[in-house]
mmCIF file of C-alpha atoms in Angstrom:
data_model
loop_
_atom_site.group_PDB
_atom_site.id
_atom_site.type_symbol
_atom_site.label_atom_id
_atom_site.label_comp_id
_atom_site.label_asym_id
_atom_site.label_seq_id
_atom_site.Cartn_x
_atom_site.Cartn_y
_atom_site.Cartn_z
ATOM 1 C CA UNK A 257 -7.852 7.112 18.524
ATOM 2 C CA UNK A 258 -7.069 8.087 14.998
ATOM 3 C CA UNK A 259 -9.303 6.549 12.410
ATOM 4 C CA UNK A 260 -12.321 8.787 13.570
ATOM 5 C CA UNK A 261 -15.792 8.951 12.429
ATOM 6 C CA UNK A 262 -18.953 10.441 14.028
ATOM 7 C CA UNK A 263 -20.728 8.514 16.736
ATOM 8 C CA UNK A 264 -23.254 9.031 19.571
ATOM 9 C CA UNK A 265 -23.016 7.638 23.122
ATOM 10 C CA UNK A 266 -25.852 5.531 24.524
ATOM 11 C CA UNK A 267 -26.443 5.365 28.263
ATOM 12 C CA UNK A 268 -28.804 2.481 27.687
ATOM 13 C CA UNK A 269 -26.330 0.157 25.781
ATOM 14 C CA UNK A 270 -27.436 -2.855 28.007
ATOM 15 C CA UNK A 271 -31.031 -2.306 27.329
ATOM 16 C CA UNK A 272 -31.464 -5.188 24.945
ATOM 17 C CA UNK A 273 -29.136 -7.587 26.766
ATOM 18 C CA UNK A 274 -30.931 -10.031 29.139
ATOM 19 C CA UNK A 275 -29.441 -11.250 32.430
ATOM 20 C CA UNK A 276 -28.906 -14.764 31.059
ATOM 21 C CA UNK A 277 -26.830 -13.352 28.125
ATOM 22 C CA UNK A 278 -24.921 -11.076 30.438
ATOM 23 C CA UNK A 279 -23.868 -14.011 32.602
ATOM 24 C CA UNK A 280 -22.913 -16.012 29.562
ATOM 25 C CA UNK A 281 -20.757 -13.475 27.966
ATOM 26 C CA UNK A 282 -18.772 -12.491 30.961
ATOM 27 C CA UNK A 283 -17.548 -16.078 31.327
ATOM 28 C CA UNK A 284 -13.867 -16.841 30.447
ATOM 29 C CA UNK A 285 -12.960 -18.117 27.039
ATOM 30 C CA UNK A 286 -9.826 -20.090 26.593
ATOM 31 C CA UNK A 287 -7.648 -20.513 23.543
ATOM 32 C CA UNK A 288 -4.494 -22.299 24.686
ATOM 33 C CA UNK A 289 -2.701 -19.467 26.218
ATOM 34 C CA UNK A 290 -3.143 -20.601 29.792
ATOM 35 C CA UNK A 291 -6.186 -20.410 32.168
ATOM 36 C CA UNK A 292 -6.515 -16.943 33.883
ATOM 37 C CA UNK A 293 -7.019 -17.015 37.634
ATOM 38 C CA UNK A 294 -9.189 -14.071 38.555
ATOM 39 C CA UNK A 295 -8.565 -14.890 42.169
ATOM 40 C CA UNK A 296 -5.090 -13.572 41.837
ATOM 41 C CA UNK A 297 -4.776 -9.909 42.992
ATOM 42 C CA UNK A 298 -3.979 -8.536 39.533
ATOM 43 C CA UNK A 299 -6.556 -10.614 37.628
ATOM 44 C CA UNK A 300 -9.267 -9.853 40.233
ATOM 45 C CA UNK A 301 -8.841 -6.137 40.148
ATOM 46 C CA UNK A 302 -8.640 -5.989 36.414
ATOM 47 C CA UNK A 303 -11.646 -8.219 36.126
ATOM 48 C CA UNK A 304 -13.650 -5.749 38.382
ATOM 49 C CA UNK A 305 -12.663 -2.839 36.173
ATOM 50 C CA UNK A 306 -13.600 -4.446 32.959
ATOM 51 C CA UNK A 307 -16.847 -5.960 34.311
ATOM 52 C CA UNK A 308 -17.851 -2.497 35.534
ATOM 53 C CA UNK A 309 -17.258 -0.933 32.236
ATOM 54 C CA UNK A 310 -19.166 -3.687 30.488
ATOM 55 C CA UNK A 311 -22.049 -3.400 32.698
ATOM 56 C CA UNK A 312 -22.150 0.396 32.074
ATOM 57 C CA UNK A 313 -22.380 -0.279 28.337
ATOM 58 C CA UNK A 314 -18.829 1.117 27.710
ATOM 59 C CA UNK A 315 -17.115 -2.092 26.514
ATOM 60 C CA UNK A 316 -17.973 -5.011 24.407
ATOM 61 C CA UNK A 317 -14.991 -7.051 23.338
ATOM 62 C CA UNK A 318 -11.782 -8.906 24.445
ATOM 63 C CA UNK A 319 -9.118 -7.876 26.904
ATOM 64 C CA UNK A 320 -5.651 -9.252 27.402
ATOM 65 C CA UNK A 321 -3.002 -8.125 29.953
ATOM 66 C CA UNK A 322 0.500 -9.651 30.105
ATOM 67 C CA UNK A 323 3.776 -9.177 31.948
ATOM 68 C CA UNK A 324 7.049 -10.747 31.180
ATOM 69 C CA UNK A 325 5.694 -12.989 28.596
ATOM 70 C CA UNK A 326 2.967 -14.415 31.012
ATOM 71 C CA UNK A 327 -0.665 -13.531 30.443
ATOM 72 C CA UNK A 328 -2.137 -12.180 33.696
ATOM 73 C CA UNK A 329 -5.732 -11.648 32.422
ATOM 74 C CA UNK A 330 -7.700 -12.584 29.264
ATOM 75 C CA UNK A 331 -11.482 -12.258 29.011
ATOM 76 C CA UNK A 332 -14.340 -11.763 26.509
ATOM 77 C CA UNK A 333 -17.414 -9.626 27.043
ATOM 78 C CA UNK A 334 -20.533 -8.752 25.096
ATOM 79 C CA UNK A 335 -21.713 -10.013 21.717
ATOM 80 C CA UNK A 336 -19.976 -10.856 18.536
ATOM 81 C CA UNK A 337 -23.367 -10.730 16.796
ATOM 82 C CA UNK A 338 -26.253 -8.870 18.505
ATOM 83 C CA UNK A 339 -28.869 -10.096 16.052
ATOM 84 C CA UNK A 340 -28.226 -13.737 16.981
ATOM 85 C CA UNK A 341 -26.921 -13.143 20.551
ATOM 86 C CA UNK A 342 -23.585 -14.875 19.738
ATOM 87 C CA UNK A 343 -21.026 -13.907 22.518
ATOM 88 C CA UNK A 344 -17.537 -12.737 21.886
ATOM 89 C CA UNK A 345 -14.836 -15.086 22.799
ATOM 90 C CA UNK A 346 -11.060 -14.987 22.756
ATOM 91 C CA UNK A 347 -10.931 -16.240 19.173
ATOM 92 C CA UNK A 348 -13.190 -13.452 17.972
ATOM 93 C CA UNK A 349 -11.563 -11.340 15.125
ATOM 94 C CA UNK A 350 -12.022 -7.631 15.440
ATOM 95 C CA UNK A 351 -11.212 -4.872 12.908
ATOM 96 C CA UNK A 352 -8.330 -2.846 14.524
ATOM 97 C CA UNK A 353 -8.454 0.440 12.462
ATOM 98 C CA UNK A 354 -5.230 2.448 12.897
ATOM 99 C CA UNK A 355 -3.442 -0.178 14.840
ATOM 100 C CA UNK A 356 -2.721 -1.399 11.246
ATOM 101 C CA UNK A 357 -0.083 1.535 10.946
ATOM 102 C CA UNK A 358 2.439 -0.286 13.301
ATOM 103 C CA UNK A 359 2.457 -3.237 10.944
ATOM 104 C CA UNK A 360 2.930 -1.048 7.859
ATOM 105 C CA UNK A 361 5.765 0.772 9.591
ATOM 106 C CA UNK A 362 7.572 -2.529 10.346
ATOM 107 C CA UNK A 363 7.155 -3.677 6.691
ATOM 108 C CA UNK A 364 8.615 -0.412 5.564
ATOM 109 C CA UNK A 365 11.560 -0.816 7.873
ATOM 110 C CA UNK A 366 12.183 -4.413 6.643
ATOM 111 C CA UNK A 367 12.544 -2.962 3.194
ATOM 112 C CA UNK A 368 14.869 -0.399 4.538
ATOM 113 C CA UNK A 369 16.962 -3.246 6.016
ATOM 114 C CA UNK A 370 16.990 -4.905 2.730
ATOM 115 C CA UNK A 371 18.199 -1.712 0.928
ATOM 116 C CA UNK A 372 14.957 -1.459 -1.212
ATOM 117 C CA UNK A 373 13.727 1.751 0.622
ATOM 118 C CA UNK A 374 15.600 4.690 2.096
ATOM 119 C CA UNK A 375 14.097 6.695 4.824
ATOM 120 C CA UNK A 376 15.239 9.804 3.100
ATOM 121 C CA UNK A 377 13.879 8.633 -0.309
ATOM 122 C CA UNK A 378 11.008 10.656 -1.726
ATOM 123 C CA UNK A 379 7.560 9.440 -2.920
ATOM 124 C CA UNK A 380 8.529 10.042 -6.493
ATOM 125 C CA UNK A 381 11.473 7.802 -6.153
ATOM 126 C CA UNK A 382 9.072 4.857 -5.800
ATOM 127 C CA UNK A 383 5.707 5.906 -7.269
ATOM 128 C CA UNK A 384 6.261 7.261 -10.729
ATOM 129 C CA UNK A 385 2.612 8.261 -11.232
ATOM 130 C CA UNK A 386 2.485 10.402 -8.031
ATOM 131 C CA UNK A 387 2.479 14.226 -8.693
ATOM 132 C CA UNK A 388 5.950 15.345 -8.955
ATOM 133 C CA UNK A 389 5.710 18.756 -7.336
ATOM 134 C CA UNK A 390 4.898 17.274 -3.901
ATOM 135 C CA UNK A 391 6.334 13.814 -4.494
ATOM 136 C CA UNK A 392 9.866 15.204 -4.819
ATOM 137 C CA UNK A 393 9.536 16.873 -1.528
ATOM 138 C CA UNK A 394 7.939 14.277 0.894
ATOM 139 C CA UNK A 395 10.266 11.669 2.316
ATOM 140 C CA UNK A 396 9.422 8.113 3.561
ATOM 141 C CA UNK A 397 10.427 9.236 7.063
ATOM 142 C CA UNK A 398 7.896 12.087 6.963
ATOM 143 C CA UNK A 399 5.262 9.726 5.779
ATOM 144 C CA UNK A 400 6.008 7.394 8.778
ATOM 145 C CA UNK A 401 6.008 10.118 11.222
ATOM 146 C CA UNK A 402 2.954 12.046 10.107
ATOM 147 C CA UNK A 403 5.102 15.127 9.213
ATOM 148 C CA UNK A 404 4.478 15.014 5.456
ATOM 149 C CA UNK A 405 1.842 17.789 5.224
ATOM 150 C CA UNK A 406 -0.266 15.557 2.926
ATOM 151 C CA UNK A 407 -3.939 16.154 3.795
ATOM 152 C CA UNK A 408 -5.720 13.365 5.588
ATOM 153 C CA UNK A 409 -8.418 12.038 3.092
ATOM 154 C CA UNK A 410 -10.983 11.248 5.910
ATOM 155 C CA UNK A 411 -11.120 14.937 6.720
ATOM 156 C CA UNK A 412 -12.464 15.796 3.202
ATOM 157 C CA UNK A 413 -15.993 17.218 3.582
ATOM 158 C CA UNK A 414 -18.501 14.579 3.092
ATOM 159 C CA UNK A 415 -16.009 11.744 2.384
ATOM 160 C CA UNK A 416 -17.013 9.360 5.246
ATOM 161 C CA UNK A 417 -20.673 9.811 4.921
ATOM 162 C CA UNK A 418 -20.827 9.892 1.008
ATOM 163 C CA UNK A 419 -20.535 7.483 -1.856
ATOM 164 C CA UNK A 420 -16.823 7.929 -1.992
ATOM 165 C CA UNK A 421 -16.403 5.869 1.257
ATOM 166 C CA UNK A 422 -18.481 2.935 -0.352
ATOM 167 C CA UNK A 423 -16.585 2.793 -3.612
ATOM 168 C CA UNK A 424 -13.847 0.252 -4.439
ATOM 169 C CA UNK A 425 -10.632 1.654 -5.725
ATOM 170 C CA UNK A 426 -7.309 0.521 -7.136
ATOM 171 C CA UNK A 427 -4.372 1.550 -5.101
ATOM 172 C CA UNK A 428 -3.166 3.969 -7.865
ATOM 173 C CA UNK A 429 -6.648 5.369 -8.430
ATOM 174 C CA UNK A 430 -7.155 6.110 -4.666
ATOM 175 C CA UNK A 431 -3.541 7.464 -4.273
ATOM 176 C CA UNK A 432 -4.020 9.889 -7.195
ATOM 177 C CA UNK A 433 -7.548 10.996 -6.228
ATOM 178 C CA UNK A 434 -7.535 11.192 -2.451
ATOM 179 C CA UNK A 435 -3.861 11.168 -1.309
ATOM 180 C CA UNK A 436 -2.262 13.886 -3.387
ATOM 181 C CA UNK A 437 -3.755 17.081 -2.271
ATOM 182 C CA UNK A 438 -1.736 20.220 -1.838
ATOM 183 C CA UNK A 439 0.528 20.211 1.110
ATOM 184 C CA UNK A 440 -0.674 21.822 4.318
ATOM 185 C CA UNK A 441 2.895 22.790 5.335
ATOM 186 C CA UNK A 442 6.503 22.242 4.385
ATOM 187 C CA UNK A 443 7.333 18.612 5.009
ATOM 188 C CA UNK A 444 9.079 17.861 8.293
ATOM 189 C CA UNK A 445 8.138 21.088 9.975
ATOM 190 C CA UNK A 446 4.894 19.966 11.750
ATOM 191 C CA UNK A 447 2.880 16.983 12.905
ATOM 192 C CA UNK A 448 -0.466 16.291 11.401
ATOM 193 C CA UNK A 449 -1.943 12.816 11.514
ATOM 194 C CA UNK A 450 -2.565 11.629 8.025
ATOM 195 C CA UNK A 451 -4.086 8.263 6.793
ATOM 196 C CA UNK A 452 -3.160 9.399 3.430
ATOM 197 C CA UNK A 453 0.550 9.096 4.221
ATOM 198 C CA UNK A 454 0.130 5.473 5.357
ATOM 199 C CA UNK A 455 -1.936 4.661 2.319
ATOM 200 C CA UNK A 456 1.044 5.910 0.314
ATOM 201 C CA UNK A 457 3.399 3.670 2.210
ATOM 202 C CA UNK A 458 1.277 0.697 1.346
ATOM 203 C CA UNK A 459 1.353 1.802 -2.284
ATOM 204 C CA UNK A 460 5.269 2.041 -2.197
ATOM 205 C CA UNK A 461 5.497 -1.495 -0.594
ATOM 206 C CA UNK A 462 3.294 -3.008 -3.328
ATOM 207 C CA UNK A 463 5.107 -1.062 -6.142
ATOM 208 C CA UNK A 464 8.522 -2.349 -5.045
ATOM 209 C CA UNK A 465 7.554 -5.938 -4.219
ATOM 210 C CA UNK A 466 5.041 -6.627 -7.021
ATOM 211 C CA UNK A 467 3.081 -8.287 -4.228
ATOM 212 C CA UNK A 468 -0.094 -7.226 -2.519
ATOM 213 C CA UNK A 469 0.107 -5.470 0.926
ATOM 214 C CA UNK A 470 -2.039 -8.400 2.281
ATOM 215 C CA UNK A 471 0.495 -10.946 0.992
ATOM 216 C CA UNK A 472 3.469 -9.081 2.462
ATOM 217 C CA UNK A 473 1.891 -9.102 5.747
ATOM 218 C CA UNK A 474 1.212 -12.813 5.620
ATOM 219 C CA UNK A 475 4.685 -13.744 4.419
ATOM 220 C CA UNK A 476 6.710 -11.413 6.586
ATOM 221 C CA UNK A 477 4.682 -11.010 9.851
ATOM 222 C CA UNK A 478 1.521 -13.112 10.383
ATOM 223 C CA UNK A 479 2.976 -16.402 9.048
ATOM 224 C CA UNK A 480 6.324 -16.238 10.833
ATOM 225 C CA UNK A 481 4.759 -15.285 14.053
ATOM 226 C CA UNK A 482 1.836 -17.717 13.887
ATOM 227 C CA UNK A 483 -0.777 -15.033 13.890
ATOM 228 C CA UNK A 484 -3.454 -17.233 12.390
ATOM 229 C CA UNK A 485 -6.271 -14.928 13.535
ATOM 230 C CA UNK A 486 -5.072 -11.821 11.754
ATOM 231 C CA UNK A 487 -5.404 -10.511 8.168
ATOM 232 C CA UNK A 488 -6.676 -7.861 5.773
ATOM 233 C CA UNK A 489 -10.416 -7.243 6.214
ATOM 234 C CA UNK A 490 -12.547 -8.396 3.215
ATOM 235 C CA UNK A 491 -16.227 -8.512 3.366
ATOM 236 C CA UNK A 492 -16.753 -11.258 0.787
ATOM 237 C CA UNK A 493 -14.973 -14.276 2.240
ATOM 238 C CA UNK A 494 -16.504 -16.364 5.021
ATOM 239 C CA UNK A 495 -14.351 -15.495 8.055
ATOM 240 C CA UNK A 496 -14.886 -17.888 11.064
ATOM 241 C CA UNK A 497 -15.175 -15.914 14.361
ATOM 242 C CA UNK A 498 -15.608 -12.531 12.634
ATOM 243 C CA UNK A 499 -17.156 -9.940 14.862
ATOM 244 C CA UNK A 500 -19.839 -7.645 13.543
ATOM 245 C CA UNK A 501 -19.303 -3.975 14.212
ATOM 246 C CA UNK A 502 -21.859 -1.767 15.873
ATOM 247 C CA UNK A 503 -22.296 1.958 16.072
ATOM 248 C CA UNK A 504 -23.949 3.839 19.097
ATOM 249 C CA UNK A 505 -27.140 5.722 18.622
ATOM 250 C CA UNK A 506 -29.194 7.558 21.314
ATOM 251 C CA UNK A 507 -31.644 4.638 21.535
ATOM 252 C CA UNK A 508 -29.035 1.743 21.195
ATOM 253 C CA UNK A 509 -26.844 0.300 18.497
ATOM 254 C CA UNK A 510 -27.115 -0.135 14.730
ATOM 255 C CA UNK A 511 -25.034 -2.202 12.337
ATOM 256 C CA UNK A 512 -22.036 -0.337 11.332
ATOM 257 C CA UNK A 513 -22.079 1.514 8.060
ATOM 258 C CA UNK A 514 -20.385 -0.087 5.000
ATOM 259 C CA UNK A 515 -16.949 1.092 4.345
ATOM 260 C CA UNK A 516 -15.036 -0.351 1.302
ATOM 261 C CA UNK A 517 -11.849 -1.746 2.702
ATOM 262 C CA UNK A 518 -9.753 -0.718 -0.292
ATOM 263 C CA UNK A 519 -9.836 2.781 1.343
ATOM 264 C CA UNK A 520 -8.223 2.260 4.784
ATOM 265 C CA UNK A 521 -5.724 -0.106 3.210
ATOM 266 C CA UNK A 522 -2.267 0.131 4.860
ATOM 267 C CA UNK A 523 -3.610 2.797 7.171
ATOM 268 C CA UNK A 524 -6.482 0.864 8.818
ATOM 269 C CA UNK A 525 -7.752 -2.323 7.126
ATOM 270 C CA UNK A 526 -6.496 -5.129 9.337
ATOM 271 C CA UNK A 527 -8.334 -7.399 11.726
ATOM 272 C CA UNK A 528 -6.775 -9.437 14.687
ATOM 273 C CA UNK A 529 -7.393 -11.134 17.974
ATOM 274 C CA UNK A 530 -5.936 -10.340 21.445
ATOM 275 C CA UNK A 531 -3.988 -13.632 21.383
ATOM 276 C CA UNK A 532 -2.257 -12.530 18.124
ATOM 277 C CA UNK A 533 -1.473 -9.098 19.431
ATOM 278 C CA UNK A 534 0.207 -10.725 22.260
ATOM 279 C CA UNK A 535 2.420 -12.725 19.866
ATOM 280 C CA UNK A 536 3.161 -9.440 17.980
ATOM 281 C CA UNK A 537 4.105 -7.738 21.275
ATOM 282 C CA UNK A 538 6.544 -10.624 22.263
ATOM 283 C CA UNK A 539 8.252 -10.546 18.805
ATOM 284 C CA UNK A 540 8.850 -6.802 19.226
ATOM 285 C CA UNK A 541 11.203 -7.610 22.092
ATOM 286 C CA UNK A 542 13.463 -9.807 19.900
ATOM 287 C CA UNK A 543 15.175 -9.622 16.515
ATOM 288 C CA UNK A 544 12.941 -12.055 14.544
ATOM 289 C CA UNK A 545 11.333 -9.097 12.390
ATOM 290 C CA UNK A 546 14.007 -6.479 12.498
ATOM 291 C CA UNK A 547 17.554 -5.753 13.780
ATOM 292 C CA UNK A 548 17.449 -3.563 17.017
ATOM 293 C CA UNK A 549 18.874 -0.435 15.200
ATOM 294 C CA UNK A 550 15.783 -0.406 12.994
ATOM 295 C CA UNK A 551 13.173 -1.852 15.380
ATOM 296 C CA UNK A 552 13.942 0.889 17.929
ATOM 297 C CA UNK A 553 12.980 3.586 15.313
ATOM 298 C CA UNK A 554 9.387 2.420 15.660
ATOM 299 C CA UNK A 555 9.542 3.765 19.304
ATOM 300 C CA UNK A 556 11.727 6.739 18.830
ATOM 301 C CA UNK A 557 9.586 9.826 19.254
ATOM 302 C CA UNK A 558 9.587 12.439 16.463
ATOM 303 C CA UNK A 559 7.320 15.554 16.533
ATOM 304 C CA UNK A 560 4.392 15.296 18.973
ATOM 305 C CA UNK A 561 5.868 12.112 20.479
ATOM 306 C CA UNK A 562 4.949 10.032 17.447
ATOM 307 C CA UNK A 563 7.405 7.311 16.333
ATOM 308 C CA UNK A 564 6.895 5.195 13.320
ATOM 309 C CA UNK A 565 3.362 3.791 13.606
ATOM 310 C CA UNK A 566 3.352 4.143 17.243
ATOM 311 C CA UNK A 567 2.425 7.048 19.619
ATOM 312 C CA UNK A 568 4.775 7.302 22.506
ATOM 313 C CA UNK A 569 2.677 8.172 25.625
ATOM 314 C CA UNK A 570 4.598 9.703 28.623
ATOM 315 C CA UNK A 571 2.157 9.717 31.609
ATOM 316 C CA UNK A 572 2.121 12.907 33.693
ATOM 317 C CA UNK A 573 3.050 13.053 37.265
ATOM 318 C CA UNK A 574 0.339 11.343 39.403
ATOM 319 C CA UNK A 575 -0.597 8.905 36.613
ATOM 320 C CA UNK A 576 0.595 5.317 36.621
ATOM 321 C CA UNK A 577 4.156 4.924 35.317
ATOM 322 C CA UNK A 578 4.604 8.711 35.307
ATOM 323 C CA UNK A 579 7.583 9.777 33.150
ATOM 324 C CA UNK A 580 7.980 6.338 31.432
ATOM 325 C CA UNK A 581 7.698 5.723 27.699
ATOM 326 C CA UNK A 582 4.675 3.729 26.719
ATOM 327 C CA UNK A 583 4.395 2.949 23.016
ATOM 328 C CA UNK A 584 0.699 2.765 22.219
ATOM 329 C CA UNK A 585 -1.849 3.327 19.409
ATOM 330 C CA UNK A 586 -5.574 3.338 19.082
ATOM 331 C CA UNK A 587 -7.845 2.427 16.263
ATOM 332 C CA UNK A 588 -11.336 3.494 15.303
ATOM 333 C CA UNK A 589 -13.136 2.410 12.179
ATOM 334 C CA UNK A 590 -16.984 2.021 11.722
ATOM 335 C CA UNK A 591 -18.240 -0.145 14.544
ATOM 336 C CA UNK A 592 -14.860 -0.990 16.054
ATOM 337 C CA UNK A 593 -12.322 0.603 18.516
ATOM 338 C CA UNK A 594 -9.045 -0.849 19.553
ATOM 339 C CA UNK A 595 -6.039 0.075 21.960
ATOM 340 C CA UNK A 596 -2.749 -1.447 22.392
ATOM 341 C CA UNK A 597 -0.307 -0.181 25.154
ATOM 342 C CA UNK A 598 3.239 -1.548 25.760
ATOM 343 C CA UNK A 599 5.198 -0.798 28.904
ATOM 344 C CA UNK A 600 8.695 -2.030 27.981
ATOM 345 C CA UNK A 601 10.324 -1.119 31.276
ATOM 346 C CA UNK A 602 8.224 -3.869 32.855
ATOM 347 C CA UNK A 603 7.497 -5.858 29.604
ATOM 348 C CA UNK A 604 3.814 -5.278 30.230
ATOM 349 C CA UNK A 605 0.993 -5.257 27.549
ATOM 350 C CA UNK A 606 -2.628 -4.089 27.604
ATOM 351 C CA UNK A 607 -4.805 -4.877 24.567
ATOM 352 C CA UNK A 608 -8.493 -3.973 24.215
ATOM 353 C CA UNK A 609 -10.454 -4.821 21.048
ATOM 354 C CA UNK A 610 -14.066 -3.667 20.915
ATOM 355 C CA UNK A 611 -16.899 -4.056 18.418
ATOM 356 C CA UNK A 612 -19.141 -1.382 19.800
ATOM 357 C CA UNK A 613 -17.135 1.833 18.998
ATOM 358 C CA UNK A 614 -16.602 2.416 22.697
ATOM 359 C CA UNK A 615 -15.269 5.938 23.609
ATOM 360 C CA UNK A 616 -13.891 4.620 26.913
ATOM 361 C CA UNK A 617 -10.964 2.232 25.848
ATOM 362 C CA UNK A 618 -8.229 4.714 26.834
ATOM 363 C CA UNK A 619 -9.904 5.115 30.171
ATOM 364 C CA UNK A 620 -10.128 1.427 30.789
ATOM 365 C CA UNK A 621 -6.485 1.096 29.728
ATOM 366 C CA UNK A 622 -5.533 3.786 32.221
ATOM 367 C CA UNK A 623 -7.311 2.031 35.070
ATOM 368 C CA UNK A 624 -5.635 -1.298 34.084
ATOM 369 C CA UNK A 625 -2.277 0.294 34.123
ATOM 370 C CA UNK A 626 -2.983 1.613 37.654
ATOM 371 C CA UNK A 627 -3.512 -2.062 38.817
ATOM 372 C CA UNK A 628 -0.212 -3.099 37.146
ATOM 373 C CA UNK A 629 1.740 -0.300 38.913
ATOM 374 C CA UNK A 630 -0.006 -1.222 42.220
ATOM 375 C CA UNK A 631 1.195 -4.784 41.950
ATOM 376 C CA UNK A 632 4.764 -4.747 40.595
ATOM 377 C CA UNK A 633 6.366 -7.968 39.317
ATOM 378 C CA UNK A 634 7.941 -9.001 42.563
ATOM 379 C CA UNK A 635 4.644 -8.562 44.600
ATOM 380 C CA UNK A 636 2.645 -11.071 42.505
ATOM 381 C CA UNK A 637 3.045 -14.884 43.208
#
């Protein structure tokens, strides 16, 4: 999970949820992708896993599991709005935090494909206002792979809890003030996760296209793929099916703190649904968005097994799918958590979107992966 903020676990997360609400929110919601049958072995075991985590207070959101383009399991749990007891359903839109980075990386590679960006080009080649002493050293490749050495702005003392996180910035102002610190190391020599680097990638995209990052996403990814439930988070517009975000306290939950969405930008400002993430996953197997030579760079590990916008998980011996490459990413932003895991060798997908900043999503995904490995393709009717 990469877009971190402080939070506290609650062992009494179910305290204020009555049994009637509990029964209502674990019912299946359907949005045209086919009715799940939890009587199937895979669906039944996944259902048991997620229900147990929901009952323990470790999950509130939506789940989708797919294989070979077929959805094996999709369910909604918990409340989209706790003050009105409105349940999550499969149309609910969740902020996805740093899962945003995979979309930013793909946009950058589309510009590479069009000859507008070079992976070996430097920040100063595209942003004339950026400080020259470091802008002439750091490449686009290093921004994509978190090897730039540019300090991560959310690690600045007091940033997330202070007024800076609640202030609206122009892209240039934020880039100059918070994404241009002295380098921590020589670019390309180490891995250090940096939201600042992905903010700068968004700035480059806007500078070269004269379009907003939001519009580029709509025109190049969300529109072509029919991802109607995805977009750039804005607090002012009325957004149907928007989930409220909740942070855990010792005594229960509170509404998530305000965070101006000009800040996460191309590093973490998007929202989506599990159904849209499924469409995204399917498109990544084809050539609709990128030719294979560039698409595969997303999933080619660099330092610390990070590709471009994707972490490459290689499970250890004894773990489900040990030794295989599993592109994945987590996201954490005030009141929300997300996880996507793709298992290309089996064309499997696990998506978890949560509006209660659960610390257990990776554990849930691991347990679901165990079910998938237990029931390989040819064993499921």
